[in-house]
Amino acid sequence: MKAMRFHEFGDSEVLRQEDIDRPVPGAGQVLVQVAATSFNPVDDHIRAGVLAEMIPIALPYVPGIDLAGTVAELGADVTGLEVGDRVVAMLPLDSAGGAAEYVLAPAESLAPAPRTTELVDAAALPLTGLAAWQTVFELAELKPGQTVLVNGAGGAVGSLVVQLAVDAGAHVTAVDGPQHADRLRGYGVDRVVGPLDLGAGPAAVGGPFQVVVNHVRVSAEELAQLTSYIADGGVAASTAGPIPEDPARGVRSASLWVRGDGAQLTELVAKVDAGKLRLHVAAHRSMADLAAVHEDARAGRLPGKTVVLVP
């Protein structure tokens, strides 16, 4: 079978397409014929080796944490799935493997693919959806009626955070560039504002807020300014560096390390099929073009969430 993989850490040039053996599922594993994976920034970090201590991997390594495909073979002790089922998954970061014609996935990581989207586009959901779910419901412990500021609301994770918060009954202020404004309004937010002028303070955007979610990489000094945007007793959840806490006001901060979770992914799929969660795919690229996708991401040229079609 064909797969993209790298044998050593480095720039995007280390990625190359190769013919490798088709894997055989062991106990508790499922062999999936891959329709698509997607690019996530962590893919770049793993390939470059900057996460080698946090995520030990065996080389050669096949990137692609997101998976959308069809069950091809079941390992021993796997129940609840049948050959031919359409599935999605977030693959384990230390093994990954989505950029290949077939991949082994732990059975517990799989969820039924959405029925209301193209299978390839479902590859945009797993990692970003789980990151959004865990941010909103585990880190922020969001409650109906709370006020929420999402900084970087137009991005892959931010867009899903916004929709989950709106669906949960929160009052959401979405912050991002004007190119995202119409789409964000379509998600039902209370307010859309342009990039934050941190010096203007929270009142300028209707704050402070009970929950602040940040997806924008800024300096440590700017992260510290975001603390004032959090109401007394509120919480900040950031995927782009820690926002300082303020114990005197009961303000806490949390950072995310996303994990695979088949049950949560099943809930996310249900929301997609119910029309409560919309996936925004900015581009489709081929697996053979994966090195260029990584290079475009590094250079800031990716237009948004990019699905990688396999083979």
mmCIF file of N, CA, C and O in Angstrom, residues 145-210:
data_model
loop_
_atom_site.group_PDB
_atom_site.id
_atom_site.type_symbol
_atom_site.label_atom_id
_atom_site.label_comp_id
_atom_site.label_asym_id
_atom_site.label_seq_id
_atom_site.Cartn_x
_atom_site.Cartn_y
_atom_site.Cartn_z
ATOM 1 N N GLY A 145 -26.142 30.007 29.837
ATOM 2 C CA GLY A 145 -26.298 31.385 30.287
ATOM 3 C C GLY A 145 -25.006 32.110 30.565
ATOM 4 O O GLY A 145 -25.018 33.336 30.763
ATOM 5 N N GLN A 146 -23.882 31.415 30.584
ATOM 6 C CA GLN A 146 -22.620 32.083 30.842
ATOM 7 C C GLN A 146 -22.183 32.920 29.645
ATOM 8 O O GLN A 146 -22.561 32.658 28.505
ATOM 9 N N THR A 147 -21.363 33.928 29.926
ATOM 10 C CA THR A 147 -20.792 34.760 28.867
ATOM 11 C C THR A 147 -19.421 34.208 28.485
ATOM 12 O O THR A 147 -18.626 33.834 29.351
ATOM 13 N N VAL A 148 -19.161 34.156 27.181
ATOM 14 C CA VAL A 148 -17.943 33.528 26.669
ATOM 15 C C VAL A 148 -17.307 34.435 25.620
ATOM 16 O O VAL A 148 -17.995 34.927 24.721
ATOM 17 N N LEU A 149 -15.999 34.627 25.728
ATOM 18 C CA LEU A 149 -15.221 35.297 24.698
ATOM 19 C C LEU A 149 -14.325 34.249 24.047
ATOM 20 O O LEU A 149 -13.579 33.546 24.739
ATOM 21 N N VAL A 150 -14.399 34.120 22.719
ATOM 22 C CA VAL A 150 -13.538 33.189 21.984
ATOM 23 C C VAL A 150 -12.627 34.016 21.096
ATOM 24 O O VAL A 150 -13.078 34.631 20.129
ATOM 25 N N ASN A 151 -11.346 34.032 21.428
ATOM 26 C CA ASN A 151 -10.351 34.782 20.659
ATOM 27 C C ASN A 151 -9.710 33.826 19.654
ATOM 28 O O ASN A 151 -9.117 32.818 20.025
ATOM 29 N N GLY A 152 -9.846 34.151 18.358
ATOM 30 C CA GLY A 152 -9.455 33.215 17.310
ATOM 31 C C GLY A 152 -10.620 32.325 16.936
ATOM 32 O O GLY A 152 -10.465 31.143 16.648
ATOM 33 N N ALA A 153 -11.804 32.924 16.911
ATOM 34 C CA ALA A 153 -13.042 32.162 16.721
ATOM 35 C C ALA A 153 -13.210 31.617 15.315
ATOM 36 O O ALA A 153 -14.000 30.693 15.100
ATOM 37 N N GLY A 154 -12.483 32.150 14.344
ATOM 38 C CA GLY A 154 -12.659 31.693 12.975
ATOM 39 C C GLY A 154 -11.808 30.505 12.599
ATOM 40 O O GLY A 154 -11.980 29.940 11.518
ATOM 41 N N GLY A 155 -10.896 30.092 13.482
ATOM 42 C CA GLY A 155 -10.009 28.985 13.183
ATOM 43 C C GLY A 155 -10.687 27.636 13.314
ATOM 44 O O GLY A 155 -11.863 27.529 13.681
ATOM 45 N N ALA A 156 -9.914 26.579 13.031
ATOM 46 C CA ALA A 156 -10.492 25.237 12.991
ATOM 47 C C ALA A 156 -11.074 24.830 14.345
ATOM 48 O O ALA A 156 -12.185 24.305 14.410
ATOM 49 N N VAL A 157 -10.326 25.061 15.424
ATOM 50 C CA VAL A 157 -10.841 24.722 16.753
ATOM 51 C C VAL A 157 -11.805 25.794 17.239
ATOM 52 O O VAL A 157 -12.880 25.497 17.767
ATOM 53 N N GLY A 158 -11.445 27.058 17.049
ATOM 54 C CA GLY A 158 -12.284 28.148 17.531
ATOM 55 C C GLY A 158 -13.695 28.110 16.973
ATOM 56 O O GLY A 158 -14.669 28.368 17.681
ATOM 57 N N SER A 159 -13.828 27.758 15.691
ATOM 58 C CA SER A 159 -15.158 27.688 15.071
ATOM 59 C C SER A 159 -16.035 26.655 15.773
ATOM 60 O O SER A 159 -17.244 26.859 15.937
ATOM 61 N N LEU A 160 -15.426 25.540 16.169
ATOM 62 C CA LEU A 160 -16.192 24.494 16.842
ATOM 63 C C LEU A 160 -16.462 24.856 18.300
ATOM 64 O O LEU A 160 -17.534 24.549 18.830
ATOM 65 N N VAL A 161 -15.522 25.535 18.958
ATOM 66 C CA VAL A 161 -15.767 26.030 20.312
ATOM 67 C C VAL A 161 -16.981 26.957 20.316
ATOM 68 O O VAL A 161 -17.877 26.849 21.170
ATOM 69 N N VAL A 162 -17.008 27.880 19.357
ATOM 70 C CA VAL A 162 -18.124 28.824 19.250
ATOM 71 C C VAL A 162 -19.445 28.080 19.123
ATOM 72 O O VAL A 162 -20.418 28.366 19.840
ATOM 73 N N GLN A 163 -19.498 27.100 18.232
ATOM 74 C CA GLN A 163 -20.757 26.387 17.986
ATOM 75 C C GLN A 163 -21.178 25.539 19.180
ATOM 76 O O GLN A 163 -22.374 25.478 19.511
ATOM 77 N N LEU A 164 -20.236 24.895 19.828
ATOM 78 C CA LEU A 164 -20.579 24.107 21.015
ATOM 79 C C LEU A 164 -21.080 25.006 22.133
ATOM 80 O O LEU A 164 -22.030 24.648 22.849
ATOM 81 N N ALA A 165 -20.450 26.180 22.294
ATOM 82 C CA ALA A 165 -20.879 27.100 23.348
ATOM 83 C C ALA A 165 -22.270 27.653 23.066
ATOM 84 O O ALA A 165 -23.116 27.747 23.969
ATOM 85 N N VAL A 166 -22.532 28.024 21.816
ATOM 86 C CA VAL A 166 -23.869 28.512 21.447
ATOM 87 C C VAL A 166 -24.901 27.421 21.688
ATOM 88 O O VAL A 166 -25.979 27.669 22.267
ATOM 89 N N ASP A 167 -24.598 26.208 21.258
ATOM 90 C CA ASP A 167 -25.533 25.097 21.438
ATOM 91 C C ASP A 167 -25.782 24.796 22.907
ATOM 92 O O ASP A 167 -26.870 24.347 23.273
ATOM 93 N N ALA A 168 -24.782 25.080 23.755
ATOM 94 C CA ALA A 168 -24.926 24.834 25.194
ATOM 95 C C ALA A 168 -25.677 25.956 25.905
ATOM 96 O O ALA A 168 -25.883 25.893 27.119
ATOM 97 N N GLY A 169 -26.067 26.998 25.170
ATOM 98 C CA GLY A 169 -26.853 28.075 25.760
ATOM 99 C C GLY A 169 -26.043 29.229 26.294
ATOM 100 O O GLY A 169 -26.549 30.040 27.079
ATOM 101 N N ALA A 170 -24.781 29.350 25.876
ATOM 102 C CA ALA A 170 -23.945 30.456 26.324
ATOM 103 C C ALA A 170 -24.158 31.685 25.440
ATOM 104 O O ALA A 170 -24.682 31.593 24.326
ATOM 105 N N HIS A 171 -23.740 32.827 25.961
ATOM 106 C CA HIS A 171 -23.759 34.087 25.210
ATOM 107 C C HIS A 171 -22.334 34.342 24.726
ATOM 108 O O HIS A 171 -21.444 34.625 25.524
ATOM 109 N N VAL A 172 -22.134 34.234 23.411
ATOM 110 C CA VAL A 172 -20.782 34.154 22.857
ATOM 111 C C VAL A 172 -20.411 35.421 22.115
ATOM 112 O O VAL A 172 -21.153 35.893 21.241
ATOM 113 N N THR A 173 -19.229 35.941 22.445
ATOM 114 C CA THR A 173 -18.595 37.000 21.665
ATOM 115 C C THR A 173 -17.438 36.364 20.908
ATOM 116 O O THR A 173 -16.529 35.786 21.510
ATOM 117 N N ALA A 174 -17.484 36.444 19.578
ATOM 118 C CA ALA A 174 -16.489 35.818 18.722
ATOM 119 C C ALA A 174 -15.523 36.881 18.205
ATOM 120 O O ALA A 174 -15.951 37.905 17.672
ATOM 121 N N VAL A 175 -14.228 36.621 18.362
ATOM 122 C CA VAL A 175 -13.203 37.577 17.961
ATOM 123 C C VAL A 175 -12.344 36.988 16.859
ATOM 124 O O VAL A 175 -11.745 35.920 17.030
ATOM 125 N N ASP A 176 -12.297 37.668 15.707
ATOM 126 C CA ASP A 176 -11.405 37.259 14.622
ATOM 127 C C ASP A 176 -11.462 38.317 13.531
ATOM 128 O O ASP A 176 -12.160 39.326 13.661
ATOM 129 N N GLY A 177 -10.737 38.072 12.444
ATOM 130 C CA GLY A 177 -10.686 39.026 11.347
ATOM 131 C C GLY A 177 -11.996 39.117 10.601
ATOM 132 O O GLY A 177 -12.856 38.230 10.678
ATOM 133 N N PRO A 178 -12.176 40.189 9.835
ATOM 134 C CA PRO A 178 -13.453 40.430 9.132
ATOM 135 C C PRO A 178 -13.789 39.352 8.108
ATOM 136 O O PRO A 178 -14.963 39.170 7.771
ATOM 137 N N GLN A 179 -12.792 38.630 7.610
ATOM 138 C CA GLN A 179 -13.071 37.590 6.615
ATOM 139 C C GLN A 179 -13.897 36.439 7.198
ATOM 140 O O GLN A 179 -14.497 35.655 6.448
ATOM 141 N N HIS A 180 -13.934 36.337 8.519
ATOM 142 C CA HIS A 180 -14.696 35.273 9.170
ATOM 143 C C HIS A 180 -16.048 35.739 9.700
ATOM 144 O O HIS A 180 -16.822 34.937 10.205
ATOM 145 N N ALA A 181 -16.323 37.024 9.614
ATOM 146 C CA ALA A 181 -17.459 37.605 10.334
ATOM 147 C C ALA A 181 -18.795 36.996 9.935
ATOM 148 O O ALA A 181 -19.608 36.633 10.792
ATOM 149 N N ASP A 182 -19.065 36.877 8.634
ATOM 150 C CA ASP A 182 -20.359 36.356 8.203
ATOM 151 C C ASP A 182 -20.560 34.915 8.667
ATOM 152 O O ASP A 182 -21.654 34.548 9.116
ATOM 153 N N ARG A 183 -19.520 34.103 8.544
ATOM 154 C CA ARG A 183 -19.640 32.707 8.979
ATOM 155 C C ARG A 183 -19.885 32.628 10.483
ATOM 156 O O ARG A 183 -20.727 31.843 10.940
ATOM 157 N N LEU A 184 -19.195 33.450 11.254
ATOM 158 C CA LEU A 184 -19.375 33.420 12.706
ATOM 159 C C LEU A 184 -20.778 33.882 13.097
ATOM 160 O O LEU A 184 -21.398 33.308 13.999
ATOM 161 N N ARG A 185 -21.292 34.888 12.427
ATOM 162 C CA ARG A 185 -22.668 35.310 12.720
ATOM 163 C C ARG A 185 -23.643 34.179 12.414
ATOM 164 O O ARG A 185 -24.638 33.998 13.118
ATOM 165 N N GLY A 186 -23.350 33.421 11.377
ATOM 166 C CA GLY A 186 -24.206 32.299 11.025
ATOM 167 C C GLY A 186 -24.251 31.207 12.088
ATOM 168 O O GLY A 186 -25.172 30.385 12.087
ATOM 169 N N TYR A 187 -23.267 31.196 12.976
ATOM 170 C CA TYR A 187 -23.263 30.216 14.061
ATOM 171 C C TYR A 187 -24.159 30.639 15.229
ATOM 172 O O TYR A 187 -24.331 29.882 16.179
ATOM 173 N N GLY A 188 -24.690 31.860 15.173
ATOM 174 C CA GLY A 188 -25.616 32.299 16.217
ATOM 175 C C GLY A 188 -24.976 32.985 17.404
ATOM 176 O O GLY A 188 -25.563 33.024 18.492
ATOM 177 N N VAL A 189 -23.784 33.557 17.209
ATOM 178 C CA VAL A 189 -23.127 34.249 18.316
ATOM 179 C C VAL A 189 -23.854 35.555 18.622
ATOM 180 O O VAL A 189 -24.597 36.090 17.802
ATOM 181 N N ASP A 190 -23.622 36.069 19.810
ATOM 182 C CA ASP A 190 -24.233 37.335 20.215
ATOM 183 C C ASP A 190 -23.535 38.523 19.578
ATOM 184 O O ASP A 190 -24.162 39.527 19.264
ATOM 185 N N ARG A 191 -22.200 38.394 19.404
ATOM 186 C CA ARG A 191 -21.429 39.539 18.931
ATOM 187 C C ARG A 191 -20.196 39.039 18.191
ATOM 188 O O ARG A 191 -19.554 38.065 18.602
ATOM 189 N N VAL A 192 -19.852 39.715 17.087
ATOM 190 C CA VAL A 192 -18.613 39.450 16.363
ATOM 191 C C VAL A 192 -17.793 40.726 16.375
ATOM 192 O O VAL A 192 -18.289 41.790 15.996
ATOM 193 N N VAL A 193 -16.547 40.627 16.814
ATOM 194 C CA VAL A 193 -15.668 41.798 16.844
ATOM 195 C C VAL A 193 -14.357 41.440 16.162
ATOM 196 O O VAL A 193 -13.983 40.273 16.046
ATOM 197 N N GLY A 194 -13.653 42.473 15.705
ATOM 198 C CA GLY A 194 -12.370 42.268 15.041
ATOM 199 C C GLY A 194 -11.287 41.914 16.037
ATOM 200 O O GLY A 194 -11.555 41.737 17.231
ATOM 201 N N PRO A 195 -10.062 41.809 15.580
ATOM 202 C CA PRO A 195 -8.969 41.459 16.486
ATOM 203 C C PRO A 195 -8.964 42.343 17.727
ATOM 204 O O PRO A 195 -9.215 43.554 17.654
ATOM 205 N N LEU A 196 -8.675 41.739 18.868
ATOM 206 C CA LEU A 196 -8.751 42.451 20.138
ATOM 207 C C LEU A 196 -7.720 43.577 20.221
ATOM 208 O O LEU A 196 -6.546 43.380 19.902
ATOM 209 N N ASP A 197 -8.170 44.716 20.668
ATOM 210 C CA ASP A 197 -7.275 45.786 21.104
ATOM 211 C C ASP A 197 -7.150 45.632 22.612
ATOM 212 O O ASP A 197 -7.971 46.134 23.375
ATOM 213 N N LEU A 198 -6.141 44.875 23.037
ATOM 214 C CA LEU A 198 -6.040 44.537 24.461
ATOM 215 C C LEU A 198 -5.922 45.774 25.338
ATOM 216 O O LEU A 198 -6.397 45.769 26.474
ATOM 217 N N GLY A 199 -5.328 46.811 24.790
ATOM 218 C CA GLY A 199 -5.192 48.034 25.576
ATOM 219 C C GLY A 199 -6.507 48.717 25.868
ATOM 220 O O GLY A 199 -6.617 49.488 26.833
ATOM 221 N N ALA A 200 -7.527 48.452 25.059
ATOM 222 C CA ALA A 200 -8.841 49.082 25.259
ATOM 223 C C ALA A 200 -9.587 48.473 26.430
ATOM 224 O O ALA A 200 -10.545 49.078 26.942
ATOM 225 N N GLY A 201 -9.197 47.282 26.844
ATOM 226 C CA GLY A 201 -9.830 46.657 27.997
ATOM 227 C C GLY A 201 -11.092 45.893 27.658
ATOM 228 O O GLY A 201 -11.659 46.029 26.566
ATOM 229 N N PRO A 202 -11.557 45.067 28.594
ATOM 230 C CA PRO A 202 -12.690 44.178 28.328
ATOM 231 C C PRO A 202 -14.004 44.888 28.056
ATOM 232 O O PRO A 202 -14.849 44.383 27.318
ATOM 233 N N ALA A 203 -14.221 46.062 28.657
ATOM 234 C CA ALA A 203 -15.499 46.752 28.473
ATOM 235 C C ALA A 203 -15.744 47.105 27.011
ATOM 236 O O ALA A 203 -16.893 47.187 26.562
ATOM 237 N N ALA A 204 -14.663 47.280 26.241
ATOM 238 C CA ALA A 204 -14.797 47.659 24.839
ATOM 239 C C ALA A 204 -15.452 46.567 24.004
ATOM 240 O O ALA A 204 -15.982 46.847 22.922
ATOM 241 N N VAL A 205 -15.433 45.328 24.494
ATOM 242 C CA VAL A 205 -16.050 44.218 23.761
ATOM 243 C C VAL A 205 -17.149 43.539 24.579
ATOM 244 O O VAL A 205 -17.520 42.399 24.324
ATOM 245 N N GLY A 206 -17.672 44.262 25.590
ATOM 246 C CA GLY A 206 -18.795 43.731 26.359
ATOM 247 C C GLY A 206 -18.407 42.873 27.536
ATOM 248 O O GLY A 206 -19.254 42.188 28.107
ATOM 249 N N GLY A 207 -17.137 42.905 27.930
ATOM 250 C CA GLY A 207 -16.666 42.069 29.033
ATOM 251 C C GLY A 207 -16.674 42.799 30.359
ATOM 252 O O GLY A 207 -17.174 43.920 30.446
ATOM 253 N N PRO A 208 -16.145 42.164 31.396
ATOM 254 C CA PRO A 208 -15.442 40.880 31.395
ATOM 255 C C PRO A 208 -16.397 39.689 31.214
ATOM 256 O O PRO A 208 -17.612 39.834 31.329
ATOM 257 N N PHE A 209 -15.793 38.507 30.961
ATOM 258 C CA PHE A 209 -16.542 37.315 30.600
ATOM 259 C C PHE A 209 -16.290 36.194 31.610
ATOM 260 O O PHE A 209 -15.204 36.081 32.168
ATOM 261 N N GLN A 210 -17.305 35.366 31.784
ATOM 262 C CA GLN A 210 -17.145 34.251 32.710
ATOM 263 C C GLN A 210 -16.201 33.182 32.176
ATOM 264 O O GLN A 210 -15.553 32.469 32.938
#
